[in-house]
Amino acid sequence: MGAVTRLLAGAALAITPAAPATAAHHSPTCHYVNQTDDPAPIREGPGKKHRKTAELPPSDDPIKATCAARGRGPDHWVRIKTGDQKGNWVWRDRLQVWTGE
């Protein structure tokens, strides 16, 4: 039985495509705006425990960031992908999806 298991495992590895060494993981990009009355804090990492580095003022100008659903917890923060705050984080609940208008 052990030989059959090893043979099947080897066959599975043989047909599983290997990722190229040069391929980089890219997370989807979403566009958001802050249309609230107050500026949204920008932080060094996802969560209030991280230091605030700046504020995103209310604006109709979109920012590019990772995609996330509204909610609580570290999975509900978006990482900014462009501009001076690239790499920093904003809580998704403070942002609205940009509709292009």
PDB file of N, CA and C in Angstrom:
ATOM      1  N   MET A   1       0.814  -1.192   0.000  1.00  0.00           N
ATOM      2  CA  MET A   1       0.000   0.000   0.000  1.00  0.00           C
ATOM      3  C   MET A   1       0.857   1.256   0.000  1.00  0.00           C
ATOM      4  N   GLY A   2       2.006   1.231   0.677  1.00  0.00           N
ATOM      5  CA  GLY A   2       2.873   2.397   0.737  1.00  0.00           C
ATOM      6  C   GLY A   2       3.431   2.779  -0.621  1.00  0.00           C
ATOM      7  N   ALA A   3       3.749   1.791  -1.457  1.00  0.00           N
ATOM      8  CA  ALA A   3       4.286   2.067  -2.790  1.00  0.00           C
ATOM      9  C   ALA A   3       3.241   2.734  -3.667  1.00  0.00           C
ATOM     10  N   VAL A   4       1.985   2.306  -3.558  1.00  0.00           N
ATOM     11  CA  VAL A   4       0.907   2.905  -4.340  1.00  0.00           C
ATOM     12  C   VAL A   4       0.700   4.357  -3.927  1.00  0.00           C
ATOM     13  N   THR A   5       0.724   4.611  -2.627  1.00  0.00           N
ATOM     14  CA  THR A   5       0.555   5.978  -2.125  1.00  0.00           C
ATOM     15  C   THR A   5       1.675   6.877  -2.636  1.00  0.00           C
ATOM     16  N   ARG A   6       2.912   6.378  -2.596  1.00  0.00           N
ATOM     17  CA  ARG A   6       4.042   7.175  -3.102  1.00  0.00           C
ATOM     18  C   ARG A   6       3.917   7.411  -4.595  1.00  0.00           C
ATOM     19  N   LEU A   7       3.454   6.420  -5.340  1.00  0.00           N
ATOM     20  CA  LEU A   7       3.283   6.558  -6.776  1.00  0.00           C
ATOM     21  C   LEU A   7       2.227   7.608  -7.089  1.00  0.00           C
ATOM     22  N   LEU A   8       1.105   7.578  -6.366  1.00  0.00           N
ATOM     23  CA  LEU A   8       0.046   8.568  -6.582  1.00  0.00           C
ATOM     24  C   LEU A   8       0.506   9.969  -6.198  1.00  0.00           C
ATOM     25  N   ALA A   9       1.249  10.088  -5.112  1.00  0.00           N
ATOM     26  CA  ALA A   9       1.757  11.396  -4.701  1.00  0.00           C
ATOM     27  C   ALA A   9       2.734  11.935  -5.741  1.00  0.00           C
ATOM     28  N   GLY A  10       3.581  11.069  -6.263  1.00  0.00           N
ATOM     29  CA  GLY A  10       4.522  11.488  -7.304  1.00  0.00           C
ATOM     30  C   GLY A  10       3.806  11.918  -8.563  1.00  0.00           C
ATOM     31  N   ALA A  11       2.739  11.214  -8.942  1.00  0.00           N
ATOM     32  CA  ALA A  11       1.963  11.579 -10.128  1.00  0.00           C
ATOM     33  C   ALA A  11       1.275  12.923  -9.930  1.00  0.00           C
ATOM     34  N   ALA A  12       0.761  13.154  -8.737  1.00  0.00           N
ATOM     35  CA  ALA A  12       0.103  14.432  -8.453  1.00  0.00           C
ATOM     36  C   ALA A  12       1.093  15.581  -8.540  1.00  0.00           C
ATOM     37  N   LEU A  13       2.295  15.386  -8.042  1.00  0.00           N
ATOM     38  CA  LEU A  13       3.314  16.429  -8.130  1.00  0.00           C
ATOM     39  C   LEU A  13       3.730  16.666  -9.569  1.00  0.00           C
ATOM     40  N   ALA A  14       3.752  15.615 -10.370  1.00  0.00           N
ATOM     41  CA  ALA A  14       4.176  15.744 -11.757  1.00  0.00           C
ATOM     42  C   ALA A  14       3.185  16.555 -12.575  1.00  0.00           C
ATOM     43  N   ILE A  15       1.890  16.474 -12.257  1.00  0.00           N
ATOM     44  CA  ILE A  15       0.912  17.207 -13.052  1.00  0.00           C
ATOM     45  C   ILE A  15       0.552  18.561 -12.455  1.00  0.00           C
ATOM     46  N   THR A  16       1.032  18.855 -11.261  1.00  0.00           N
ATOM     47  CA  THR A  16       0.773  20.148 -10.638  1.00  0.00           C
ATOM     48  C   THR A  16       1.745  21.164 -11.213  1.00  0.00           C
ATOM     49  N   PRO A  17       1.250  22.211 -11.882  1.00  0.00           N
ATOM     50  CA  PRO A  17       2.164  23.189 -12.467  1.00  0.00           C
ATOM     51  C   PRO A  17       2.895  23.971 -11.377  1.00  0.00           C
ATOM     52  N   ALA A  18       4.159  24.149 -11.577  1.00  0.00           N
ATOM     53  CA  ALA A  18       4.960  24.932 -10.633  1.00  0.00           C
ATOM     54  C   ALA A  18       4.874  26.399 -11.021  1.00  0.00           C
ATOM     55  N   ALA A  19       4.794  27.267 -10.037  1.00  0.00           N
ATOM     56  CA  ALA A  19       4.757  28.704 -10.300  1.00  0.00           C
ATOM     57  C   ALA A  19       6.140  29.157 -10.720  1.00  0.00           C
ATOM     58  N   PRO A  20       6.226  29.981 -11.754  1.00  0.00           N
ATOM     59  CA  PRO A  20       7.535  30.483 -12.160  1.00  0.00           C
ATOM     60  C   PRO A  20       8.176  31.288 -11.044  1.00  0.00           C
ATOM     61  N   ALA A  21       9.467  31.228 -10.937  1.00  0.00           N
ATOM     62  CA  ALA A  21      10.192  31.927  -9.876  1.00  0.00           C
ATOM     63  C   ALA A  21      10.044  33.438 -10.006  1.00  0.00           C
ATOM     64  N   THR A  22       9.796  33.913 -11.216  1.00  0.00           N
ATOM     65  CA  THR A  22       9.704  35.353 -11.426  1.00  0.00           C
ATOM     66  C   THR A  22       8.294  35.884 -11.224  1.00  0.00           C
ATOM     67  N   ALA A  23       7.304  35.006 -11.089  1.00  0.00           N
ATOM     68  CA  ALA A  23       5.921  35.460 -10.920  1.00  0.00           C
ATOM     69  C   ALA A  23       5.743  36.052  -9.525  1.00  0.00           C
ATOM     70  N   ALA A  24       5.152  37.227  -9.476  1.00  0.00           N
ATOM     71  CA  ALA A  24       4.899  37.887  -8.194  1.00  0.00           C
ATOM     72  C   ALA A  24       3.407  37.809  -7.885  1.00  0.00           C
ATOM     73  N   HIS A  25       3.084  37.719  -6.614  1.00  0.00           N
ATOM     74  CA  HIS A  25       1.686  37.681  -6.203  1.00  0.00           C
ATOM     75  C   HIS A  25       1.144  39.106  -6.215  1.00  0.00           C
ATOM     76  N   HIS A  26       0.066  39.311  -6.941  1.00  0.00           N
ATOM     77  CA  HIS A  26      -0.570  40.624  -7.005  1.00  0.00           C
ATOM     78  C   HIS A  26      -1.976  40.516  -6.449  1.00  0.00           C
ATOM     79  N   SER A  27      -2.276  41.330  -5.467  1.00  0.00           N
ATOM     80  CA  SER A  27      -3.623  41.331  -4.923  1.00  0.00           C
ATOM     81  C   SER A  27      -4.487  42.237  -5.791  1.00  0.00           C
ATOM     82  N   PRO A  28      -5.784  41.950  -5.867  1.00  0.00           N
ATOM     83  CA  PRO A  28      -6.676  42.781  -6.680  1.00  0.00           C
ATOM     84  C   PRO A  28      -6.669  44.232  -6.197  1.00  0.00           C
ATOM     85  N   THR A  29      -6.882  45.132  -7.122  1.00  0.00           N
ATOM     86  CA  THR A  29      -6.919  46.560  -6.802  1.00  0.00           C
ATOM     87  C   THR A  29      -8.346  47.067  -6.875  1.00  0.00           C
ATOM     88  N   CYS A  30      -8.758  47.807  -5.854  1.00  0.00           N
ATOM     89  CA  CYS A  30     -10.064  48.465  -5.831  1.00  0.00           C
ATOM     90  C   CYS A  30      -9.832  49.969  -5.704  1.00  0.00           C
ATOM     91  N   HIS A  31     -10.835  50.728  -6.088  1.00  0.00           N
ATOM     92  CA  HIS A  31     -10.767  52.185  -5.984  1.00  0.00           C
ATOM     93  C   HIS A  31     -11.768  52.645  -4.934  1.00  0.00           C
ATOM     94  N   TYR A  32     -11.307  53.476  -4.019  1.00  0.00           N
ATOM     95  CA  TYR A  32     -12.141  53.957  -2.917  1.00  0.00           C
ATOM     96  C   TYR A  32     -12.053  55.471  -2.804  1.00  0.00           C
ATOM     97  N   VAL A  33     -13.076  56.056  -2.203  1.00  0.00           N
ATOM     98  CA  VAL A  33     -13.073  57.478  -1.850  1.00  0.00           C
ATOM     99  C   VAL A  33     -13.531  57.606  -0.403  1.00  0.00           C
ATOM    100  N   ASN A  34     -13.106  58.687   0.235  1.00  0.00           N
ATOM    101  CA  ASN A  34     -13.576  58.992   1.583  1.00  0.00           C
ATOM    102  C   ASN A  34     -14.627  60.084   1.441  1.00  0.00           C
ATOM    103  N   GLN A  35     -15.892  59.709   1.542  1.00  0.00           N
ATOM    104  CA  GLN A  35     -16.979  60.673   1.409  1.00  0.00           C
ATOM    105  C   GLN A  35     -17.667  60.932   2.740  1.00  0.00           C
ATOM    106  N   THR A  36     -16.958  60.686   3.829  1.00  0.00           N
ATOM    107  CA  THR A  36     -17.499  60.987   5.153  1.00  0.00           C
ATOM    108  C   THR A  36     -17.206  62.435   5.496  1.00  0.00           C
ATOM    109  N   ASP A  37     -17.697  62.880   6.641  1.00  0.00           N
ATOM    110  CA  ASP A  37     -17.447  64.255   7.079  1.00  0.00           C
ATOM    111  C   ASP A  37     -16.059  64.418   7.695  1.00  0.00           C
ATOM    112  N   ASP A  38     -15.475  63.321   8.165  1.00  0.00           N
ATOM    113  CA  ASP A  38     -14.202  63.381   8.885  1.00  0.00           C
ATOM    114  C   ASP A  38     -13.094  62.690   8.098  1.00  0.00           C
ATOM    115  N   PRO A  39     -11.845  63.108   8.319  1.00  0.00           N
ATOM    116  CA  PRO A  39     -10.725  62.402   7.683  1.00  0.00           C
ATOM    117  C   PRO A  39     -10.572  60.992   8.260  1.00  0.00           C
ATOM    118  N   ALA A  40     -10.088  60.073   7.417  1.00  0.00           N
ATOM    119  CA  ALA A  40      -9.862  58.693   7.845  1.00  0.00           C
ATOM    120  C   ALA A  40      -8.399  58.529   8.223  1.00  0.00           C
ATOM    121  N   PRO A  41      -8.106  57.973   9.397  1.00  0.00           N
ATOM    122  CA  PRO A  41      -6.713  57.770   9.793  1.00  0.00           C
ATOM    123  C   PRO A  41      -6.014  56.744   8.891  1.00  0.00           C
ATOM    124  N   ILE A  42      -4.790  57.048   8.515  1.00  0.00           N
ATOM    125  CA  ILE A  42      -3.941  56.135   7.761  1.00  0.00           C
ATOM    126  C   ILE A  42      -2.909  55.603   8.740  1.00  0.00           C
ATOM    127  N   ARG A  43      -2.748  54.276   8.776  1.00  0.00           N
ATOM    128  CA  ARG A  43      -1.866  53.649   9.763  1.00  0.00           C
ATOM    129  C   ARG A  43      -0.778  52.818   9.101  1.00  0.00           C
ATOM    130  N   GLU A  44       0.262  52.509   9.890  1.00  0.00           N
ATOM    131  CA  GLU A  44       1.394  51.726   9.391  1.00  0.00           C
ATOM    132  C   GLU A  44       1.033  50.262   9.140  1.00  0.00           C
ATOM    133  N   GLY A  45      -0.019  49.771   9.749  1.00  0.00           N
ATOM    134  CA  GLY A  45      -0.448  48.390   9.598  1.00  0.00           C
ATOM    135  C   GLY A  45      -1.930  48.284   9.852  1.00  0.00           C
ATOM    136  N   PRO A  46      -2.500  47.098   9.627  1.00  0.00           N
ATOM    137  CA  PRO A  46      -3.939  46.928   9.841  1.00  0.00           C
ATOM    138  C   PRO A  46      -4.285  46.829  11.324  1.00  0.00           C
ATOM    139  N   GLY A  47      -5.004  47.795  11.823  1.00  0.00           N
ATOM    140  CA  GLY A  47      -5.432  47.783  13.222  1.00  0.00           C
ATOM    141  C   GLY A  47      -5.052  49.063  13.943  1.00  0.00           C
ATOM    142  N   LYS A  48      -5.829  49.374  14.967  1.00  0.00           N
ATOM    143  CA  LYS A  48      -5.589  50.598  15.744  1.00  0.00           C
ATOM    144  C   LYS A  48      -4.302  50.535  16.544  1.00  0.00           C
ATOM    145  N   LYS A  49      -3.756  49.335  16.720  1.00  0.00           N
ATOM    146  CA  LYS A  49      -2.510  49.207  17.475  1.00  0.00           C
ATOM    147  C   LYS A  49      -1.324  49.799  16.713  1.00  0.00           C
ATOM    148  N   HIS A  50      -1.478  49.995  15.401  1.00  0.00           N
ATOM    149  CA  HIS A  50      -0.399  50.565  14.593  1.00  0.00           C
ATOM    150  C   HIS A  50      -0.461  52.092  14.608  1.00  0.00           C
ATOM    151  N   ARG A  51       0.697  52.700  14.509  1.00  0.00           N
ATOM    152  CA  ARG A  51       0.818  54.156  14.584  1.00  0.00           C
ATOM    153  C   ARG A  51       0.133  54.842  13.409  1.00  0.00           C
ATOM    154  N   LYS A  52      -0.582  55.931  13.700  1.00  0.00           N
ATOM    155  CA  LYS A  52      -1.210  56.742  12.661  1.00  0.00           C
ATOM    156  C   LYS A  52      -0.133  57.578  11.984  1.00  0.00           C
ATOM    157  N   THR A  53      -0.071  57.528  10.652  1.00  0.00           N
ATOM    158  CA  THR A  53       0.957  58.271   9.921  1.00  0.00           C
ATOM    159  C   THR A  53       0.400  59.510   9.235  1.00  0.00           C
ATOM    160  N   ALA A  54      -0.891  59.495   8.915  1.00  0.00           N
ATOM    161  CA  ALA A  54      -1.509  60.627   8.206  1.00  0.00           C
ATOM    162  C   ALA A  54      -3.024  60.456   8.265  1.00  0.00           C
ATOM    163  N   GLU A  55      -3.719  61.328   7.572  1.00  0.00           N
ATOM    164  CA  GLU A  55      -5.169  61.241   7.470  1.00  0.00           C
ATOM    165  C   GLU A  55      -5.571  61.369   6.013  1.00  0.00           C
ATOM    166  N   LEU A  56      -6.598  60.634   5.629  1.00  0.00           N
ATOM    167  CA  LEU A  56      -7.160  60.732   4.289  1.00  0.00           C
ATOM    168  C   LEU A  56      -8.359  61.668   4.361  1.00  0.00           C
ATOM    169  N   PRO A  57      -8.231  62.868   3.791  1.00  0.00           N
ATOM    170  CA  PRO A  57      -9.331  63.824   3.904  1.00  0.00           C
ATOM    171  C   PRO A  57     -10.521  63.407   3.032  1.00  0.00           C
ATOM    172  N   PRO A  58     -11.721  63.888   3.375  1.00  0.00           N
ATOM    173  CA  PRO A  58     -12.872  63.630   2.508  1.00  0.00           C
ATOM    174  C   PRO A  58     -12.603  64.184   1.113  1.00  0.00           C
ATOM    175  N   SER A  59     -12.894  63.385   0.089  1.00  0.00           N
ATOM    176  CA  SER A  59     -12.594  63.794  -1.276  1.00  0.00           C
ATOM    177  C   SER A  59     -13.338  62.908  -2.256  1.00  0.00           C
ATOM    178  N   ASP A  60     -13.554  63.426  -3.466  1.00  0.00           N
ATOM    179  CA  ASP A  60     -14.124  62.630  -4.546  1.00  0.00           C
ATOM    180  C   ASP A  60     -13.038  61.979  -5.387  1.00  0.00           C
ATOM    181  N   ASP A  61     -11.759  62.263  -5.072  1.00  0.00           N
ATOM    182  CA  ASP A  61     -10.645  61.676  -5.805  1.00  0.00           C
ATOM    183  C   ASP A  61     -10.380  60.269  -5.284  1.00  0.00           C
ATOM    184  N   PRO A  62     -10.388  59.261  -6.160  1.00  0.00           N
ATOM    185  CA  PRO A  62     -10.207  57.880  -5.700  1.00  0.00           C
ATOM    186  C   PRO A  62      -8.755  57.561  -5.342  1.00  0.00           C
ATOM    187  N   ILE A  63      -8.610  56.598  -4.448  1.00  0.00           N
ATOM    188  CA  ILE A  63      -7.297  56.035  -4.147  1.00  0.00           C
ATOM    189  C   ILE A  63      -7.323  54.570  -4.573  1.00  0.00           C
ATOM    190  N   LYS A  64      -6.169  54.049  -4.955  1.00  0.00           N
ATOM    191  CA  LYS A  64      -6.054  52.626  -5.288  1.00  0.00           C
ATOM    192  C   LYS A  64      -5.590  51.894  -4.041  1.00  0.00           C
ATOM    193  N   ALA A  65      -6.264  50.791  -3.744  1.00  0.00           N
ATOM    194  CA  ALA A  65      -5.932  50.009  -2.550  1.00  0.00           C
ATOM    195  C   ALA A  65      -6.334  48.558  -2.776  1.00  0.00           C
ATOM    196  N   THR A  66      -5.888  47.701  -1.872  1.00  0.00           N
ATOM    197  CA  THR A  66      -6.315  46.306  -1.931  1.00  0.00           C
ATOM    198  C   THR A  66      -7.814  46.244  -1.667  1.00  0.00           C
ATOM    199  N   CYS A  67      -8.445  45.189  -2.087  1.00  0.00           N
ATOM    200  CA  CYS A  67      -9.886  45.032  -1.909  1.00  0.00           C
ATOM    201  C   CYS A  67     -10.191  44.338  -0.577  1.00  0.00           C
ATOM    202  N   ALA A  68     -11.232  44.793   0.091  1.00  0.00           N
ATOM    203  CA  ALA A  68     -11.661  44.179   1.342  1.00  0.00           C
ATOM    204  C   ALA A  68     -13.130  44.498   1.570  1.00  0.00           C
ATOM    205  N   ALA A  69     -13.789  43.630   2.310  1.00  0.00           N
ATOM    206  CA  ALA A  69     -15.175  43.866   2.685  1.00  0.00           C
ATOM    207  C   ALA A  69     -15.218  44.729   3.942  1.00  0.00           C
ATOM    208  N   ARG A  70     -16.336  45.383   4.141  1.00  0.00           N
ATOM    209  CA  ARG A  70     -16.523  46.138   5.382  1.00  0.00           C
ATOM    210  C   ARG A  70     -16.623  45.166   6.546  1.00  0.00           C
ATOM    211  N   GLY A  71     -16.220  45.600   7.727  1.00  0.00           N
ATOM    212  CA  GLY A  71     -16.318  44.752   8.906  1.00  0.00           C
ATOM    213  C   GLY A  71     -15.226  45.076   9.907  1.00  0.00           C
ATOM    214  N   ARG A  72     -15.036  44.186  10.857  1.00  0.00           N
ATOM    215  CA  ARG A  72     -14.034  44.366  11.907  1.00  0.00           C
ATOM    216  C   ARG A  72     -12.957  43.300  11.774  1.00  0.00           C
ATOM    217  N   GLY A  73     -11.776  43.640  12.258  1.00  0.00           N
ATOM    218  CA  GLY A  73     -10.668  42.693  12.229  1.00  0.00           C
ATOM    219  C   GLY A  73      -9.658  43.035  11.143  1.00  0.00           C
ATOM    220  N   PRO A  74      -8.507  42.398  11.180  1.00  0.00           N
ATOM    221  CA  PRO A  74      -7.411  42.738  10.263  1.00  0.00           C
ATOM    222  C   PRO A  74      -7.728  42.485   8.793  1.00  0.00           C
ATOM    223  N   ASP A  75      -8.693  41.610   8.498  1.00  0.00           N
ATOM    224  CA  ASP A  75      -9.048  41.350   7.102  1.00  0.00           C
ATOM    225  C   ASP A  75      -9.889  42.466   6.497  1.00  0.00           C
ATOM    226  N   HIS A  76     -10.266  43.446   7.301  1.00  0.00           N
ATOM    227  CA  HIS A  76     -11.133  44.517   6.828  1.00  0.00           C
ATOM    228  C   HIS A  76     -10.400  45.853   6.744  1.00  0.00           C
ATOM    229  N   TRP A  77      -9.099  45.778   6.541  1.00  0.00           N
ATOM    230  CA  TRP A  77      -8.277  46.951   6.298  1.00  0.00           C
ATOM    231  C   TRP A  77      -7.745  46.854   4.879  1.00  0.00           C
ATOM    232  N   VAL A  78      -7.578  47.992   4.214  1.00  0.00           N
ATOM    233  CA  VAL A  78      -7.037  47.995   2.861  1.00  0.00           C
ATOM    234  C   VAL A  78      -5.656  48.644   2.868  1.00  0.00           C
ATOM    235  N   ARG A  79      -4.744  48.102   2.044  1.00  0.00           N
ATOM    236  CA  ARG A  79      -3.392  48.646   1.915  1.00  0.00           C
ATOM    237  C   ARG A  79      -3.367  49.562   0.702  1.00  0.00           C
ATOM    238  N   ILE A  80      -2.941  50.791   0.903  1.00  0.00           N
ATOM    239  CA  ILE A  80      -2.873  51.777  -0.168  1.00  0.00           C
ATOM    240  C   ILE A  80      -1.767  51.379  -1.143  1.00  0.00           C
ATOM    241  N   LYS A  81      -2.073  51.463  -2.446  1.00  0.00           N
ATOM    242  CA  LYS A  81      -1.132  50.993  -3.465  1.00  0.00           C
ATOM    243  C   LYS A  81      -0.409  52.106  -4.222  1.00  0.00           C
ATOM    244  N   THR A  82      -0.821  53.354  -4.075  1.00  0.00           N
ATOM    245  CA  THR A  82      -0.194  54.443  -4.827  1.00  0.00           C
ATOM    246  C   THR A  82      -0.038  55.682  -3.943  1.00  0.00           C
ATOM    247  N   GLY A  83       0.749  56.624  -4.417  1.00  0.00           N
ATOM    248  CA  GLY A  83       0.893  57.915  -3.760  1.00  0.00           C
ATOM    249  C   GLY A  83       1.863  57.915  -2.596  1.00  0.00           C
ATOM    250  N   ASP A  84       1.848  59.016  -1.857  1.00  0.00           N
ATOM    251  CA  ASP A  84       2.759  59.197  -0.723  1.00  0.00           C
ATOM    252  C   ASP A  84       2.523  58.192   0.397  1.00  0.00           C
ATOM    253  N   GLN A  85       1.318  57.699   0.528  1.00  0.00           N
ATOM    254  CA  GLN A  85       0.976  56.764   1.611  1.00  0.00           C
ATOM    255  C   GLN A  85       1.010  55.301   1.171  1.00  0.00           C
ATOM    256  N   LYS A  86       1.630  55.021   0.028  1.00  0.00           N
ATOM    257  CA  LYS A  86       1.714  53.651  -0.488  1.00  0.00           C
ATOM    258  C   LYS A  86       2.274  52.713   0.587  1.00  0.00           C
ATOM    259  N   GLY A  87       1.592  51.590   0.792  1.00  0.00           N
ATOM    260  CA  GLY A  87       2.022  50.612   1.781  1.00  0.00           C
ATOM    261  C   GLY A  87       1.378  50.779   3.145  1.00  0.00           C
ATOM    262  N   ASN A  88       0.730  51.909   3.372  1.00  0.00           N
ATOM    263  CA  ASN A  88       0.034  52.129   4.641  1.00  0.00           C
ATOM    264  C   ASN A  88      -1.408  51.649   4.523  1.00  0.00           C
ATOM    265  N   TRP A  89      -2.131  51.656   5.639  1.00  0.00           N
ATOM    266  CA  TRP A  89      -3.426  51.003   5.728  1.00  0.00           C
ATOM    267  C   TRP A  89      -4.535  51.947   6.182  1.00  0.00           C
ATOM    268  N   VAL A  90      -5.773  51.686   5.687  1.00  0.00           N
ATOM    269  CA  VAL A  90      -6.974  52.427   6.083  1.00  0.00           C
ATOM    270  C   VAL A  90      -8.069  51.398   6.359  1.00  0.00           C
ATOM    271  N   TRP A  91      -8.863  51.646   7.403  1.00  0.00           N
ATOM    272  CA  TRP A  91      -9.970  50.755   7.726  1.00  0.00           C
ATOM    273  C   TRP A  91     -11.031  50.873   6.646  1.00  0.00           C
ATOM    274  N   ARG A  92     -11.450  49.753   6.094  1.00  0.00           N
ATOM    275  CA  ARG A  92     -12.386  49.725   4.963  1.00  0.00           C
ATOM    276  C   ARG A  92     -13.719  50.395   5.288  1.00  0.00           C
ATOM    277  N   ASP A  93     -14.177  50.339   6.537  1.00  0.00           N
ATOM    278  CA  ASP A  93     -15.457  50.959   6.899  1.00  0.00           C
ATOM    279  C   ASP A  93     -15.447  52.475   6.719  1.00  0.00           C
ATOM    280  N   ARG A  94     -14.268  53.085   6.679  1.00  0.00           N
ATOM    281  CA  ARG A  94     -14.181  54.539   6.507  1.00  0.00           C
ATOM    282  C   ARG A  94     -14.231  54.944   5.039  1.00  0.00           C
ATOM    283  N   LEU A  95     -14.254  53.980   4.129  1.00  0.00           N
ATOM    284  CA  LEU A  95     -14.190  54.264   2.695  1.00  0.00           C
ATOM    285  C   LEU A  95     -15.438  53.782   1.962  1.00  0.00           C
ATOM    286  N   GLN A  96     -15.719  54.425   0.846  1.00  0.00           N
ATOM    287  CA  GLN A  96     -16.792  54.004  -0.032  1.00  0.00           C
ATOM    288  C   GLN A  96     -16.175  53.600  -1.370  1.00  0.00           C
ATOM    289  N   VAL A  97     -16.778  52.626  -2.024  1.00  0.00           N
ATOM    290  CA  VAL A  97     -16.294  52.209  -3.330  1.00  0.00           C
ATOM    291  C   VAL A  97     -16.516  53.352  -4.310  1.00  0.00           C
ATOM    292  N   TRP A  98     -15.502  53.649  -5.112  1.00  0.00           N
ATOM    293  CA  TRP A  98     -15.588  54.710  -6.108  1.00  0.00           C
ATOM    294  C   TRP A  98     -16.419  54.214  -7.280  1.00  0.00           C
ATOM    295  N   THR A  99     -17.409  54.973  -7.664  1.00  0.00           N
ATOM    296  CA  THR A  99     -18.306  54.573  -8.759  1.00  0.00           C
ATOM    297  C   THR A  99     -17.894  55.149 -10.106  1.00  0.00           C
ATOM    298  N   GLY A 100     -16.859  55.970 -10.113  1.00  0.00           N
ATOM    299  CA  GLY A 100     -16.397  56.565 -11.363  1.00  0.00           C
ATOM    300  C   GLY A 100     -17.066  57.888 -11.680  1.00  0.00           C
ATOM    301  N   GLU A 101     -17.857  58.372 -10.768  1.00  0.00           N
ATOM    302  CA  GLU A 101     -18.561  59.640 -11.007  1.00  0.00           C
ATOM    303  C   GLU A 101     -17.913  60.768 -10.247  1.00  0.00           C
TER     304      GLU A 101
END
